Amino acid sequence: MAMQSQKAIVELKNIGKTFGTVLALKDVSFDVFPGEVHCLLGDNGAGKSTLIKILAGVHRPSSGEYLIDAKPAEIQSPRHALDAGIATVYQDLAMVPLMSITRNFFMGRELTKGWGPFCRFDIARADRVVIKELAEIGIDLRDPAQAVGTLSGGERQCVAIARAVHFGARVLILDEPTSALGVHQAAIVLKYVAQARQRGLGVVFISHNIHHAYAVADRFTLLNRGASKGTFKRSDISRDEVLQAMAGGEDMQRIQAEIDKFAFAEGGTKPP
């Protein structure tokens, strides 16, 4: 894990976000350091998506501060965030299934050769880069010209992550990267998350799967109904405590009490 004496790459201080009369986030603070995986956890509706869209430049905060390298920053768009080294890999991956792996890898940032009207995509050089980048993360690519849709879900996630790293990401934001994957494919993605940390990147890992998060996290920030329940080192909080905080322990106790009360009123027996 990164030493906390280092400066955070990105820091959000007391961020609030409203959409009309709807309060999406309230006084949330969050940061990520080089060489660490900081997991953002919360159930559906907790505010995770809003927070990462602020990090990624999709939304601007209604209140609070956004800092990069300890300096105030105005991230006005996703392109601005990318230029600052903040890359986001969303669940839908922003890939075209029928296009080749190489074309997807370099989409919008094509390598070219020639000049003027003779300028064209340098497919041979691009293929070599893709094969090298994917080999480094353990994917033995048969043919970079194959359609990206022929890859498994885990492999597609790794292509998207490798693309972000190749183009200079300092902070990698992963939005539920293992949510639709089986055990083996999820393990492939988690392995590459750990590799990204070893390269010195700051990784923001968004998930509601505590088992996947616990496998790679250095720190956790827990969101519940748009508010932070705190930030914890993995050594300071157990899986059960994280689950309790994510689910809202008091709410679950009230629900259980109502279920017990209803069952007893219907002539059942109260559980021990």
Coordinates of N, CA and C in Angstrom, one line a residue, residues 98-224:
L98 N -18.2 -5.6 -32.7 CA -17.8 -6.1 -34.0 C -16.5 -5.5 -34.5
M99 N -16.0 -4.5 -33.8 CA -14.7 -4.0 -34.3 C -13.5 -4.8 -33.7
S100 N -12.4 -4.8 -34.3 CA -11.2 -5.6 -33.8 C -10.7 -5.1 -32.4
I101 N -10.0 -5.9 -31.8 CA -9.4 -5.5 -30.5 C -8.5 -4.3 -30.7
T102 N -7.7 -4.3 -31.7 CA -6.8 -3.2 -32.0 C -7.5 -1.9 -32.2
R103 N -8.6 -2.0 -33.0 CA -9.4 -0.8 -33.3 C -10.0 -0.2 -32.1
N104 N -10.5 -1.1 -31.2 CA -11.1 -0.7 -29.9 C -10.1 -0.1 -29.0
F105 N -8.9 -0.7 -29.0 CA -7.8 -0.2 -28.1 C -7.4 1.2 -28.4
F106 N -7.3 1.5 -29.7 CA -6.8 2.8 -30.2 C -8.0 3.7 -30.6
M107 N -9.2 3.4 -30.3 CA -10.3 4.2 -30.8 C -10.2 5.7 -30.3
G108 N -10.2 6.6 -31.2 CA -10.0 8.0 -30.8 C -8.6 8.5 -30.6
R109 N -7.7 7.5 -30.6 CA -6.2 7.9 -30.4 C -5.4 7.0 -31.3
E110 N -5.8 7.0 -32.6 CA -5.1 6.1 -33.5 C -3.7 6.5 -33.8
L111 N -2.9 5.4 -34.0 CA -1.5 5.6 -34.4 C -1.6 5.8 -36.0
T112 N -0.8 6.7 -36.5 CA -0.9 7.0 -37.9 C 0.5 7.0 -38.6
K113 N 0.4 6.8 -39.9 CA 1.6 7.0 -40.7 C 1.3 7.7 -41.9
G114 N 2.3 8.3 -42.6 CA 2.0 9.1 -43.8 C 1.7 10.5 -43.3
W115 N 1.3 11.3 -44.3 CA 1.0 12.7 -44.0 C -0.1 13.3 -44.9
G116 N -0.7 14.3 -44.5 CA -1.7 15.0 -45.3 C -2.8 14.0 -45.7
P117 N -3.2 14.0 -47.0 CA -4.2 13.1 -47.5 C -3.8 11.7 -47.5
F118 N -2.5 11.4 -47.3 CA -2.1 10.0 -47.3 C -1.9 9.5 -45.9
C119 N -2.3 10.3 -44.9 CA -2.2 9.8 -43.5 C -3.2 8.7 -43.2
R120 N -2.8 7.6 -42.6 CA -3.7 6.5 -42.4 C -3.3 5.7 -41.1
F121 N -4.2 4.9 -40.6 CA -4.0 4.1 -39.4 C -2.8 3.2 -39.6
D122 N -1.9 3.2 -38.7 CA -0.7 2.3 -38.8 C -1.1 1.0 -38.1
I123 N -1.8 0.1 -38.8 CA -2.4 -1.1 -38.2 C -1.3 -2.1 -37.7
A124 N -0.2 -2.2 -38.4 CA 0.9 -3.1 -38.0 C 1.5 -2.7 -36.7
R125 N 1.8 -1.4 -36.5 CA 2.4 -0.9 -35.3 C 1.4 -1.0 -34.1
A126 N 0.1 -0.7 -34.4 CA -0.9 -0.8 -33.4 C -1.1 -2.2 -32.9
D127 N -1.1 -3.2 -33.9 CA -1.2 -4.6 -33.5 C -0.1 -5.0 -32.5
R128 N 1.2 -4.6 -32.8 CA 2.3 -4.9 -32.0 C 2.1 -4.4 -30.6
V129 N 1.7 -3.2 -30.5 CA 1.4 -2.6 -29.2 C 0.4 -3.3 -28.4
V130 N -0.7 -3.7 -29.0 CA -1.8 -4.4 -28.3 C -1.3 -5.8 -27.9
I131 N -0.6 -6.5 -28.7 CA -0.1 -7.8 -28.3 C 0.8 -7.7 -27.1
K132 N 1.7 -6.7 -27.1 CA 2.7 -6.5 -26.0 C 1.9 -6.1 -24.7
E133 N 1.0 -5.2 -24.8 CA 0.3 -4.7 -23.6 C -0.5 -5.8 -23.0
L134 N -1.2 -6.6 -23.8 CA -2.0 -7.7 -23.2 C -1.2 -8.8 -22.7
A135 N 0.0 -9.1 -23.4 CA 0.9 -10.1 -22.9 C 1.4 -9.8 -21.5
E136 N 1.6 -8.5 -21.2 CA 2.1 -8.1 -19.9 C 1.1 -8.4 -18.8
I137 N -0.2 -8.5 -19.1 CA -1.2 -8.8 -18.1 C -1.7 -10.3 -18.2
G138 N -1.0 -11.1 -19.0 CA -1.2 -12.5 -19.0 C -2.3 -13.0 -20.0
I139 N -2.6 -12.1 -21.0 CA -3.5 -12.5 -22.0 C -2.8 -12.8 -23.3
D140 N -2.7 -14.0 -23.7 CA -2.0 -14.5 -24.9 C -3.0 -14.3 -26.1
L141 N -2.8 -13.2 -26.8 CA -3.7 -12.8 -27.8 C -3.4 -13.6 -29.1
R142 N -4.4 -14.3 -29.6 CA -4.3 -15.1 -30.8 C -4.2 -14.2 -32.1
D143 N -5.1 -13.3 -32.1 CA -5.1 -12.4 -33.3 C -5.7 -11.1 -32.9
P144 N -4.9 -10.0 -32.9 CA -5.5 -8.7 -32.5 C -6.6 -8.2 -33.5
A145 N -6.7 -8.8 -34.6 CA -7.7 -8.4 -35.6 C -9.1 -9.0 -35.3
Q146 N -9.1 -10.0 -34.3 CA -10.4 -10.6 -34.0 C -11.3 -9.6 -33.3
A147 N -12.6 -9.8 -33.5 CA -13.6 -8.9 -32.9 C -13.6 -8.9 -31.4
V148 N -13.7 -7.8 -30.8 CA -13.6 -7.7 -29.3 C -14.7 -8.5 -28.7
G149 N -15.8 -8.6 -29.4 CA -17.0 -9.4 -28.9 C -16.7 -10.9 -28.8
T150 N -15.6 -11.4 -29.4 CA -15.3 -12.8 -29.2 C -14.6 -13.1 -27.9
L151 N -14.1 -12.0 -27.2 CA -13.4 -12.2 -25.9 C -14.4 -12.5 -24.8
S152 N -13.9 -13.1 -23.7 CA -14.7 -13.3 -22.6 C -14.9 -11.9 -21.8
G153 N -15.9 -11.9 -20.9 CA -16.1 -10.7 -20.2 C -14.9 -10.2 -19.4
G154 N -14.2 -11.1 -18.8 CA -13.0 -10.7 -18.1 C -11.9 -10.2 -19.0
E155 N -11.7 -10.8 -20.1 CA -10.7 -10.4 -21.1 C -11.1 -9.0 -21.6
R156 N -12.3 -8.7 -21.9 CA -12.7 -7.4 -22.3 C -12.5 -6.3 -21.3
Q157 N -12.7 -6.7 -20.0 CA -12.4 -5.7 -18.9 C -10.9 -5.4 -18.9
C158 N -10.1 -6.5 -19.1 CA -8.6 -6.3 -19.1 C -8.2 -5.4 -20.3
V159 N -8.8 -5.6 -21.4 CA -8.4 -4.8 -22.6 C -8.7 -3.3 -22.3
A160 N -9.9 -3.1 -21.7 CA -10.3 -1.7 -21.3 C -9.3 -1.1 -20.3
I161 N -8.9 -1.9 -19.3 CA -8.0 -1.4 -18.3 C -6.6 -1.1 -18.9
A162 N -6.1 -2.1 -19.7 CA -4.8 -2.0 -20.4 C -4.8 -0.7 -21.3
R163 N -5.9 -0.5 -21.9 CA -6.0 0.7 -22.8 C -5.8 2.0 -22.0
A164 N -6.5 2.1 -20.8 CA -6.4 3.3 -20.0 C -5.0 3.4 -19.5
V165 N -4.3 2.3 -19.0 CA -3.0 2.4 -18.5 C -2.0 2.8 -19.6
H166 N -2.2 2.3 -20.8 CA -1.3 2.6 -21.9 C -1.3 4.1 -22.3
F167 N -2.5 4.7 -22.2 CA -2.6 6.1 -22.5 C -2.3 7.0 -21.3
G168 N -1.7 6.5 -20.3 CA -1.1 7.4 -19.3 C -2.0 7.7 -18.1
A169 N -2.9 6.8 -17.8 CA -3.7 7.0 -16.6 C -2.9 7.0 -15.3
R170 N -3.1 7.9 -14.4 CA -2.5 7.9 -13.1 C -3.5 7.4 -12.1
V171 N -4.8 7.7 -12.3 CA -5.8 7.1 -11.5 C -6.8 6.3 -12.4
L172 N -7.1 5.1 -12.0 CA -7.9 4.2 -12.8 C -9.2 4.0 -12.0
I173 N -10.3 4.4 -12.5 CA -11.6 4.3 -11.8 C -12.3 3.1 -12.5
L174 N -12.6 2.1 -11.7 CA -13.3 0.9 -12.3 C -14.7 0.7 -11.7
D175 N -15.6 0.8 -12.6 CA -17.0 0.8 -12.1 C -17.6 -0.6 -12.2
E176 N -17.7 -1.2 -11.1 CA -18.3 -2.6 -11.0 C -17.7 -3.5 -12.0
P177 N -16.3 -3.6 -12.0 CA -15.7 -4.4 -13.1 C -15.9 -5.9 -13.0
T178 N -16.4 -6.4 -11.9 CA -16.6 -7.9 -11.8 C -18.0 -8.3 -11.6
S179 N -19.0 -7.3 -11.8 CA -20.4 -7.5 -11.4 C -21.0 -8.6 -12.3
A180 N -20.6 -8.8 -13.6 CA -21.3 -9.7 -14.4 C -20.4 -10.9 -14.8
L181 N -19.4 -11.1 -14.0 CA -18.4 -12.1 -14.3 C -18.5 -13.3 -13.4
G182 N -18.1 -14.5 -13.9 CA -18.0 -15.7 -13.1 C -16.7 -15.6 -12.2
V183 N -16.5 -16.7 -11.4 CA -15.4 -16.6 -10.5 C -14.1 -16.5 -11.2
H184 N -13.9 -17.4 -12.2 CA -12.6 -17.4 -12.9 C -12.3 -16.0 -13.6
Q185 N -13.3 -15.5 -14.3 CA -13.1 -14.3 -15.0 C -12.9 -13.1 -14.0
A186 N -13.6 -13.1 -12.9 CA -13.4 -12.1 -11.9 C -12.0 -12.1 -11.4
A187 N -11.5 -13.3 -11.2 CA -10.1 -13.5 -10.7 C -9.1 -12.8 -11.6
I188 N -9.3 -13.0 -12.9 CA -8.4 -12.4 -13.9 C -8.4 -10.9 -13.8
V189 N -9.6 -10.3 -13.6 CA -9.7 -8.8 -13.5 C -9.0 -8.4 -12.2
L190 N -9.3 -9.1 -11.1 CA -8.7 -8.7 -9.8 C -7.2 -8.8 -9.8
K191 N -6.7 -9.8 -10.5 CA -5.2 -9.9 -10.7 C -4.6 -8.7 -11.4
Y192 N -5.3 -8.2 -12.4 CA -4.8 -7.0 -13.1 C -4.9 -5.8 -12.3
V193 N -6.0 -5.7 -11.5 CA -6.1 -4.6 -10.5 C -4.9 -4.5 -9.6
A194 N -4.5 -5.7 -9.1 CA -3.3 -5.8 -8.2 C -2.0 -5.4 -9.0
Q195 N -1.9 -5.7 -10.3 CA -0.8 -5.4 -11.1 C -0.7 -3.8 -11.3
A196 N -1.9 -3.2 -11.5 CA -2.0 -1.8 -11.7 C -1.5 -1.1 -10.5
R197 N -1.8 -1.6 -9.3 CA -1.3 -1.0 -8.0 C 0.2 -1.1 -8.0
Q198 N 0.7 -2.3 -8.4 CA 2.2 -2.5 -8.3 C 2.9 -1.5 -9.3
R199 N 2.2 -1.1 -10.3 CA 2.8 -0.1 -11.3 C 2.8 1.3 -10.7
G200 N 2.2 1.5 -9.5 CA 2.1 2.8 -8.9 C 0.9 3.6 -9.2
L201 N -0.1 3.0 -9.9 CA -1.4 3.7 -10.2 C -2.2 3.8 -8.9
G202 N -3.0 4.8 -8.8 CA -4.1 4.8 -7.8 C -5.3 4.2 -8.4
V203 N -5.9 3.2 -7.8 CA -7.1 2.6 -8.4 C -8.3 2.8 -7.5
V204 N -9.4 3.3 -8.1 CA -10.7 3.4 -7.4 C -11.5 2.3 -7.9
F205 N -11.9 1.4 -7.0 CA -12.6 0.2 -7.3 C -14.0 0.3 -6.7
I206 N -15.0 0.4 -7.6 CA -16.4 0.6 -7.1 C -17.1 -0.8 -7.2
S207 N -17.7 -1.2 -6.1 CA -18.3 -2.5 -6.1 C -19.4 -2.5 -5.0
H208 N -20.3 -3.5 -5.1 CA -21.2 -3.8 -3.9 C -20.9 -5.3 -3.5
N209 N -19.8 -5.9 -4.1 CA -19.4 -7.2 -3.8 C -18.2 -7.2 -2.8
I210 N -18.5 -7.3 -1.6 CA -17.5 -7.2 -0.5 C -16.3 -8.2 -0.7
H211 N -16.7 -9.4 -1.2 CA -15.7 -10.5 -1.4 C -14.6 -10.1 -2.4
H212 N -15.1 -9.5 -3.5 CA -14.1 -9.1 -4.5 C -13.3 -7.9 -4.0
A213 N -14.0 -6.9 -3.4 CA -13.3 -5.8 -2.9 C -12.3 -6.1 -1.9
Y214 N -12.6 -7.0 -1.0 CA -11.7 -7.4 0.1 C -10.4 -8.0 -0.4
A215 N -10.5 -8.7 -1.6 CA -9.4 -9.4 -2.1 C -8.3 -8.4 -2.6
V216 N -8.6 -7.2 -2.9 CA -7.6 -6.3 -3.5 C -7.5 -4.9 -2.7
A217 N -8.4 -4.6 -1.9 CA -8.5 -3.3 -1.3 C -7.4 -3.0 -0.3
D218 N -6.9 -1.8 -0.3 CA -6.0 -1.3 0.8 C -6.9 -0.4 1.8
R219 N -7.8 0.3 1.2 CA -8.7 1.1 2.0 C -10.2 1.0 1.5
F220 N -11.1 1.2 2.4 CA -12.5 1.2 2.0 C -13.2 2.6 2.4
T221 N -14.0 3.1 1.5 CA -14.9 4.2 1.9 C -16.3 3.7 1.7
L222 N -17.1 3.8 2.7 CA -18.5 3.2 2.7 C -19.5 4.3 2.5
L223 N -20.3 4.2 1.5 CA -21.4 5.1 1.2 C -22.8 4.5 1.6
N224 N -23.6 5.3 2.2 CA -25.0 4.9 2.4 C -25.9 6.1 2.3

